[in-house]
CSV table of C-alpha atoms in Angstrom, one decimal:
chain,number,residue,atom,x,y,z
A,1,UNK,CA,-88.8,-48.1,-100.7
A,2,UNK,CA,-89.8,-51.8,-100.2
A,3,UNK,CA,-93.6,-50.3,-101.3
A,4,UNK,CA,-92.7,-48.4,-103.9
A,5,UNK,CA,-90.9,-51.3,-105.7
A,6,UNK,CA,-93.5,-53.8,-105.2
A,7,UNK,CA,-96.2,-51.2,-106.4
A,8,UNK,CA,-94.1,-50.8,-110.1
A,9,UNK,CA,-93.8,-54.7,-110.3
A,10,UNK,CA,-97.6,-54.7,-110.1
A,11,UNK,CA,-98.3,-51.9,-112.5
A,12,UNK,CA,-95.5,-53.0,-115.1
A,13,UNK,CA,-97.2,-56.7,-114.5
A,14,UNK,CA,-100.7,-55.6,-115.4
A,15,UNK,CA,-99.2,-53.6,-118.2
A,16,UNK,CA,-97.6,-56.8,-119.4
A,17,UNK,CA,-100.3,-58.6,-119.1
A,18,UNK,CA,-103.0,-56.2,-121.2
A,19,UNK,CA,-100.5,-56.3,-123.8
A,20,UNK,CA,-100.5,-59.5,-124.4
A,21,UNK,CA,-104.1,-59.7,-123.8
A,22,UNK,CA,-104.4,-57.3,-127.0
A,23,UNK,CA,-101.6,-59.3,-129.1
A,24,UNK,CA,-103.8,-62.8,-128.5
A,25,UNK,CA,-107.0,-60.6,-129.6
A,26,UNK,CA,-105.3,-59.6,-132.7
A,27,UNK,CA,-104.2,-63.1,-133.4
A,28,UNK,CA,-107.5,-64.4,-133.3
A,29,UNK,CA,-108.9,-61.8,-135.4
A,30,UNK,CA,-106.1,-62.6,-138.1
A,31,UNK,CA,-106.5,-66.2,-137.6
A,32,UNK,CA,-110.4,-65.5,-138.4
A,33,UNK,CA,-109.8,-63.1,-141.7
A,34,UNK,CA,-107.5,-65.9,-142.8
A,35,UNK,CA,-109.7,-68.7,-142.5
A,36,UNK,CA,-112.4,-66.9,-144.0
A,37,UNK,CA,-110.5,-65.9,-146.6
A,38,UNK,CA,-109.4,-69.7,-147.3
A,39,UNK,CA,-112.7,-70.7,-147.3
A,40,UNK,CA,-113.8,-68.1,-150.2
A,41,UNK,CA,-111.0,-69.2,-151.9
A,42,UNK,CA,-112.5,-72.6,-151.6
A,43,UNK,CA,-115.7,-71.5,-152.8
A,44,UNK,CA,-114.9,-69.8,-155.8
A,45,UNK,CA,-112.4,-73.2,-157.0
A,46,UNK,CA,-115.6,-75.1,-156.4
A,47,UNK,CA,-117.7,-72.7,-158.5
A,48,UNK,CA,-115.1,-72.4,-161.8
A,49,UNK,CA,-114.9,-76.2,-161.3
A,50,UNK,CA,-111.7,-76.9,-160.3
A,51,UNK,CA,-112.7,-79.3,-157.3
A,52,UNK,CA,-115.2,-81.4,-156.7
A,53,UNK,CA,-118.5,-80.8,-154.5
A,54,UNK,CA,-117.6,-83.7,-152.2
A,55,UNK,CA,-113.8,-82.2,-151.6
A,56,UNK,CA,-115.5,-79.1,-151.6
A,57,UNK,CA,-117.8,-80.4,-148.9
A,58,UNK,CA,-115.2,-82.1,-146.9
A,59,UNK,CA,-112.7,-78.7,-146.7
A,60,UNK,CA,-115.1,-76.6,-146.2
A,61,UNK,CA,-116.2,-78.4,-142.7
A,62,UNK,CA,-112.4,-78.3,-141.7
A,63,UNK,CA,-112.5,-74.7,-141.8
A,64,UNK,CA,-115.9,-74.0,-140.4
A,65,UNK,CA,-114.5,-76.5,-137.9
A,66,UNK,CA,-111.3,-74.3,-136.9
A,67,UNK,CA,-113.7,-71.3,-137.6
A,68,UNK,CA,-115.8,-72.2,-134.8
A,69,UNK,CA,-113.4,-73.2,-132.4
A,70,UNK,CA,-111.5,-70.2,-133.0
A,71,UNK,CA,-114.4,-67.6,-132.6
């Protein structure tokens, strides 16, 4: 009996585990698509003009800042 229970806590643990392995994978991968997203968002206020190339310059490190660390 003692086995059987200790082999279920093991399997329901690595279960547990994947699944949070997959939820932190697909929180990366939306963290990714949203800074990406920001940034062409940046771009394109830079390109009709509505900031400047030094704000654009500044923002657009942060993000390929947090882009990097993130990937």
């Amino acid at each position: 009996m003692l086995i059987t229970y200790l082999i279920l806590k093991l399997t329901l643990q690595s279960v547990l585990n994947e699944c949070n392995r997959l939820a932190g994978e697909q929180q990366s991968k939306e963290q990714i698509l949203w800074l990406k997203s920001r940034l062409l968002k940046l771009r394109l206020d830079y390109e009709r003009g509505r900031i400047t190339e030094e704000d654009f310059n500044v923002m657009q490190s942060e993000i390929l800042k947090s882009l990097g660390g993130g990937a």
